Amino acid sequence: LQSQPWYNPREGTICARVAQATNLVPATSMIFGITDAAGATSRMLVYFDGAGGISANCFDRGAQQAATSIAGSAAPIGQVRKVAMSWKQGRFIVQCDDKPAVAVGLASIPTYTGPTLWLGQRNNGADPFDGFFQDFVYWPKAANATEIVSLTPETETITG
């Protein structure tokens, strides 16, 4: 990611369609995120929590900047889920399926040493996801709380 000219360290949006294959998951099962290459002291992660709901967190050099979960977001195993995350200075937004976006303040965007994009796991295979990705898209622009709800991997432009 760090060598890609399209990566924007100041803001962005990720959207994926995923489905869990089993409920035999660890306490957290990583969907997607960005971390430091060598560890996870700086990170933005979206994951299934132990109850199958969608949660997210953001840390900058070991200090938590944001953490949230989407109420009522658990769904049956095998159901394809749309999950999205958007960030920029001052806001961190997570959204899934037809649920309203959950926006929390973001005091600091993570400072990465070798930012690495992870799908279905994170550093060294931690928090594995047992399921499949139907679609995955990254935009170098932050979606706002209104547009993230209607966002799909087919969306071409984000106004922010």
Protein backbone atom coordinates (compact mmCIF):
# COMPACT_ATOMS: atom_id res chain seq x y z
CA LEU A 1 0.00 0.00 0.00
CA GLN A 2 2.75 2.44 0.91
CA SER A 3 4.24 2.22 -2.59
CA GLN A 4 0.95 2.66 -4.41
CA PRO A 5 0.32 6.14 -5.83
CA TRP A 6 -3.42 5.80 -5.27
CA TYR A 7 -3.17 5.38 -1.49
CA ASN A 8 -4.25 8.52 0.37
CA PRO A 9 -3.01 8.60 4.00
CA ARG A 10 -5.32 11.53 4.92
CA GLU A 11 -8.73 10.02 4.08
CA GLY A 12 -10.39 7.07 2.43
CA THR A 13 -13.27 4.62 2.21
CA ILE A 14 -13.37 0.85 2.00
CA CYS A 15 -16.45 -1.17 1.07
CA ALA A 16 -16.78 -4.94 0.85
CA ARG A 17 -19.40 -7.63 0.45
CA VAL A 18 -18.57 -10.59 2.67
CA ALA A 19 -20.18 -13.67 4.16
CA GLN A 20 -19.16 -15.85 7.10
CA ALA A 21 -18.92 -19.56 6.28
CA THR A 22 -19.11 -20.77 9.89
CA ASN A 23 -19.66 -19.39 13.34
CA LEU A 24 -16.48 -21.08 14.52
CA VAL A 25 -14.62 -17.82 14.81
CA PRO A 26 -12.29 -16.33 17.40
CA ALA A 27 -13.45 -13.50 19.63
CA THR A 28 -12.81 -11.19 16.69
CA SER A 29 -12.76 -12.18 13.03
CA MET A 30 -11.06 -9.62 10.79
CA ILE A 31 -12.93 -8.40 7.70
CA PHE A 32 -10.51 -5.71 6.51
CA GLY A 33 -8.19 -3.04 7.78
CA ILE A 34 -4.95 -1.15 7.49
CA THR A 35 -2.11 -1.62 10.00
CA ASP A 36 1.59 -1.00 10.42
CA ALA A 37 3.59 -3.55 8.43
CA ALA A 38 5.34 -5.04 11.46
CA GLY A 39 2.60 -4.78 14.07
CA ALA A 40 -0.69 -3.17 14.84
CA THR A 41 0.19 -0.20 17.04
CA SER A 42 -1.34 2.00 14.32
CA ARG A 43 -4.45 0.51 12.77
CA MET A 44 -7.98 0.91 11.43
CA LEU A 45 -9.85 -2.39 11.55
CA VAL A 46 -13.37 -3.64 10.80
CA TYR A 47 -14.27 -7.07 12.14
CA PHE A 48 -16.98 -9.48 13.21
CA ASP A 49 -17.19 -9.48 16.98
CA GLY A 50 -17.77 -12.68 18.96
CA ALA A 51 -21.56 -12.35 18.52
CA GLY A 52 -21.32 -11.91 14.72
CA GLY A 53 -21.94 -8.16 14.80
CA ILE A 54 -19.82 -5.55 13.05
CA SER A 55 -17.28 -3.59 15.13
CA ALA A 56 -14.35 -1.31 14.33
CA ASN A 57 -11.44 0.43 16.01
CA CYS A 58 -8.71 2.91 15.22
CA PHE A 59 -5.37 3.27 17.03
CA ASP A 60 -2.51 5.69 16.41
CA ARG A 61 0.86 4.51 17.76
CA GLY A 62 -0.83 2.43 20.45
CA ALA A 63 -3.36 5.05 21.59
CA GLN A 64 -7.00 4.30 20.85
CA GLN A 65 -8.57 7.04 18.72
CA ALA A 66 -11.98 5.46 18.08
CA ALA A 67 -13.93 2.27 18.74
CA THR A 68 -17.50 1.49 17.78
CA SER A 69 -19.93 -1.26 16.90
CA ILE A 70 -23.15 -1.36 14.93
CA ALA A 71 -26.14 -2.29 17.09
CA GLY A 72 -28.22 -5.18 15.75
CA SER A 73 -25.70 -6.00 13.03
CA ALA A 74 -25.45 -9.76 13.58
CA ALA A 75 -26.81 -11.81 10.66
CA PRO A 76 -27.21 -15.50 9.77
CA ILE A 77 -24.12 -17.45 8.70
CA GLY A 78 -23.78 -17.39 4.90
CA GLN A 79 -25.69 -14.14 4.40
CA VAL A 80 -23.78 -11.71 2.18
CA ARG A 81 -23.11 -8.51 4.11
CA LYS A 82 -22.17 -5.07 2.84
CA VAL A 83 -19.63 -3.52 5.22
CA ALA A 84 -18.05 -0.07 4.80
CA MET A 85 -15.58 2.12 6.68
CA SER A 86 -14.68 5.76 5.99
CA TRP A 87 -12.13 8.00 7.69
CA LYS A 88 -10.61 11.46 7.66
CA GLN A 89 -9.45 13.90 10.30
CA GLY A 90 -12.26 14.35 12.82
CA ARG A 91 -14.48 11.40 11.80
CA PHE A 92 -14.53 7.61 11.62
CA ILE A 93 -17.66 6.04 10.07
CA VAL A 94 -18.70 2.39 9.92
CA GLN A 95 -21.81 1.04 8.22
CA CYS A 96 -23.27 -2.34 7.26
CA ASP A 97 -26.25 -3.65 5.30
CA ASP A 98 -29.31 -1.42 5.75
CA LYS A 99 -28.22 -0.13 9.16
CA PRO A 100 -27.62 3.57 9.77
CA ALA A 101 -24.01 4.71 9.66
CA VAL A 102 -22.25 4.95 13.01
CA ALA A 103 -19.97 7.99 13.14
CA VAL A 104 -17.53 8.75 15.95
CA GLY A 105 -14.92 11.44 16.36
CA LEU A 106 -11.37 10.74 15.26
CA ALA A 107 -8.77 12.84 17.03
CA SER A 108 -5.88 11.55 14.96
CA ILE A 109 -5.49 9.52 11.76
CA PRO A 110 -3.03 6.66 12.30
CA THR A 111 0.59 7.33 11.46
CA TYR A 112 1.74 4.18 9.69
CA THR A 113 5.21 2.71 9.34
CA GLY A 114 4.76 0.71 6.16
CA PRO A 115 0.94 0.70 5.95
CA THR A 116 -0.41 -2.70 4.98
CA LEU A 117 -3.91 -3.57 3.76
CA TRP A 118 -5.35 -6.76 5.23
CA LEU A 119 -8.33 -8.80 4.02
CA GLY A 120 -9.70 -11.65 6.11
CA GLN A 121 -6.91 -11.50 8.70
CA ARG A 122 -4.39 -9.10 10.10
CA ASN A 123 -0.71 -9.09 11.01
CA ASN A 124 0.82 -12.58 10.92
CA GLY A 125 -2.55 -14.24 10.32
CA ALA A 126 -4.19 -12.99 13.53
CA ASP A 127 -7.98 -12.94 13.86
CA PRO A 128 -8.74 -15.06 10.74
CA PHE A 129 -12.04 -14.71 8.92
CA ASP A 130 -13.71 -17.96 7.79
CA GLY A 131 -15.81 -16.88 4.84
CA PHE A 132 -15.56 -15.22 1.47
CA PHE A 133 -15.28 -11.82 -0.16
CA GLN A 134 -17.70 -11.16 -2.99
CA ASP A 135 -16.42 -7.62 -3.71
CA PHE A 136 -13.87 -5.21 -2.30
CA VAL A 137 -13.26 -1.56 -3.22
CA TYR A 138 -11.01 1.21 -1.86
CA TRP A 139 -11.55 4.91 -2.64
CA PRO A 140 -8.94 7.56 -1.70
CA LYS A 141 -11.78 9.88 -0.58
CA ALA A 142 -13.84 9.77 2.62
CA ALA A 143 -17.56 9.10 2.17
CA ASN A 144 -19.84 11.15 4.40
CA ALA A 145 -22.38 9.59 6.78
CA THR A 146 -25.23 9.96 4.28
CA GLU A 147 -23.54 8.53 1.20
CA ILE A 148 -21.88 5.60 2.99
CA VAL A 149 -25.34 4.08 3.58
CA SER A 150 -26.03 3.78 -0.17
CA LEU A 151 -22.43 2.97 -1.07
CA THR A 152 -21.77 -0.28 -2.96
CA PRO A 153 -18.67 -1.69 -4.64
CA GLU A 154 -20.16 -0.45 -7.91
CA THR A 155 -20.16 3.18 -6.74
CA GLU A 156 -17.81 5.15 -8.98
CA THR A 157 -17.57 8.54 -7.25
CA ILE A 158 -17.60 9.68 -3.64
CA THR A 159 -18.34 13.34 -2.97
CA GLY A 160 -17.40 13.31 0.72
